[in-house]
PDB file of C-alpha atoms in Angstrom:
ATOM      1  CA  MET U   1     -49.868  16.793 -44.304  1.00 53.00           C
ATOM      2  CA  LEU U   2     -47.703  19.853 -44.338  1.00 52.00           C
ATOM      3  CA  PRO U   3     -44.114  19.184 -43.094  1.00 56.00           C
ATOM      4  CA  ALA U   4     -43.449  20.404 -39.579  1.00 58.00           C
ATOM      5  CA  HIS U   5     -40.707  22.879 -40.734  1.00 56.00           C
ATOM      6  CA  ARG U   6     -43.273  24.552 -43.043  1.00 55.00           C
ATOM      7  CA  LYS U   7     -45.684  25.119 -40.230  1.00 60.00           C
ATOM      8  CA  LYS U   8     -43.149  27.614 -38.783  1.00 73.00           C
ATOM      9  CA  GLU U   9     -43.346  29.849 -41.962  1.00 84.00           C
ATOM     10  CA  ASN U  10     -45.069  33.253 -41.477  1.00 86.00           C
ATOM     11  CA  TRP U  11     -47.517  32.464 -44.211  1.00 90.00           C
ATOM     12  CA  TYR U  12     -48.815  29.280 -42.548  1.00 90.00           C
ATOM     13  CA  ARG U  13     -51.420  29.822 -39.729  1.00 90.00           C
ATOM     14  CA  ASP U  14     -53.757  27.457 -37.855  1.00 91.00           C
ATOM     15  CA  LEU U  15     -56.894  29.622 -38.289  1.00 94.00           C
ATOM     16  CA  THR U  16     -60.487  29.151 -39.148  1.00 94.00           C
ATOM     17  CA  ARG U  17     -61.983  30.632 -42.329  1.00 95.00           C
ATOM     18  CA  ASP U  18     -63.471  33.586 -40.374  1.00 96.00           C
ATOM     19  CA  GLU U  19     -60.182  34.224 -38.541  1.00 96.00           C
ATOM     20  CA  ALA U  20     -58.359  34.214 -41.882  1.00 96.00           C
ATOM     21  CA  VAL U  21     -60.818  36.697 -43.303  1.00 97.00           C
ATOM     22  CA  GLU U  22     -60.416  38.993 -40.276  1.00 97.00           C
ATOM     23  CA  LEU U  23     -56.654  38.862 -40.421  1.00 95.00           C
ATOM     24  CA  LEU U  24     -56.466  39.480 -44.195  1.00 97.00           C
ATOM     25  CA  SER U  25     -59.125  42.160 -44.517  1.00 96.00           C
ATOM     26  CA  GLY U  26     -57.815  45.526 -45.452  1.00 96.00           C
ATOM     27  CA  ARG U  27     -54.446  44.067 -46.578  1.00 97.00           C
ATOM     28  CA  GLU U  28     -53.061  44.757 -50.049  1.00 97.00           C
ATOM     29  CA  ASP U  29     -53.882  42.502 -52.949  1.00 98.00           C
ATOM     30  CA  GLY U  30     -51.531  39.505 -53.128  1.00 97.00           C
ATOM     31  CA  THR U  31     -51.289  39.089 -49.401  1.00 97.00           C
ATOM     32  CA  PHE U  32     -51.992  35.419 -48.562  1.00 97.00           C
ATOM     33  CA  LEU U  33     -51.832  32.598 -46.029  1.00 96.00           C
ATOM     34  CA  CYS U  34     -52.075  28.932 -46.022  1.00 95.00           C
ATOM     35  CA  ARG U  35     -54.164  27.141 -43.333  1.00 94.00           C
ATOM     36  CA  PRO U  36     -55.304  23.577 -42.627  1.00 92.00           C
ATOM     37  CA  SER U  37     -58.802  22.633 -43.849  1.00 89.00           C
ATOM     38  CA  SER U  38     -61.232  22.466 -40.949  1.00 83.00           C
ATOM     39  CA  GLN U  39     -62.918  19.487 -42.707  1.00 82.00           C
ATOM     40  CA  PRO U  40     -60.583  17.556 -44.870  1.00 82.00           C
ATOM     41  CA  THR U  41     -62.622  15.984 -47.647  1.00 85.00           C
ATOM     42  CA  LYS U  42     -62.019  13.623 -50.624  1.00 87.00           C
ATOM     43  CA  HIS U  43     -61.994  15.339 -53.898  1.00 82.00           C
ATOM     44  CA  PRO U  44     -64.248  13.717 -56.622  1.00 84.00           C
ATOM     45  CA  GLU U  45     -61.396  13.514 -59.101  1.00 81.00           C
ATOM     46  CA  GLY U  46     -58.873  12.126 -56.653  1.00 85.00           C
ATOM     47  CA  GLY U  47     -56.795  13.457 -53.757  1.00 88.00           C
ATOM     48  CA  ILE U  48     -57.859  15.043 -50.500  1.00 88.00           C
ATOM     49  CA  HIS U  49     -58.553  18.672 -49.609  1.00 86.00           C
ATOM     50  CA  MET U  50     -56.189  19.190 -46.661  1.00 90.00           C
ATOM     51  CA  HIS U  51     -55.282  22.971 -46.870  1.00 93.00           C
ATOM     52  CA  THR U  52     -56.801  26.267 -48.100  1.00 95.00           C
ATOM     53  CA  ILE U  53     -54.923  29.197 -49.511  1.00 96.00           C
ATOM     54  CA  ASP U  54     -56.668  32.506 -48.533  1.00 97.00           C
ATOM     55  CA  ILE U  55     -55.580  35.383 -50.768  1.00 98.00           C
ATOM     56  CA  VAL U  56     -56.483  39.009 -51.031  1.00 98.00           C
ATOM     57  CA  CYS U  57     -57.582  39.917 -54.555  1.00 97.00           C
ATOM     58  CA  ASP U  58     -60.517  42.393 -54.551  1.00 95.00           C
ATOM     59  CA  GLY U  59     -61.652  40.984 -51.204  1.00 96.00           C
ATOM     60  CA  VAL U  60     -60.476  37.671 -49.659  1.00 97.00           C
ATOM     61  CA  LYS U  61     -60.704  34.583 -51.858  1.00 98.00           C
ATOM     62  CA  HIS U  62     -60.329  31.016 -50.663  1.00 96.00           C
ATOM     63  CA  VAL U  63     -58.544  28.272 -52.798  1.00 94.00           C
ATOM     64  CA  LYS U  64     -58.791  24.590 -51.877  1.00 90.00           C
ATOM     65  CA  VAL U  65     -55.439  22.700 -52.142  1.00 90.00           C
ATOM     66  CA  ILE U  66     -55.984  19.193 -53.194  1.00 89.00           C
ATOM     67  CA  MET U  67     -53.195  16.809 -52.418  1.00 85.00           C
TER      68      MET U  67
END
């Protein structure tokens, strides 16, 4: 879980994947945000997928954060 003080950062948003894409579309490459996973899941090699980083890089890409 992300510490409460980090949830106030401008790069952290409580959004769905579609909302993240809408917010980031048209932004310059390198623009990103971090959001909670809508469906936290166990990773087969250990850890839990709790957050996703959405980054603009020739479109919007989604990177799972395994903790």
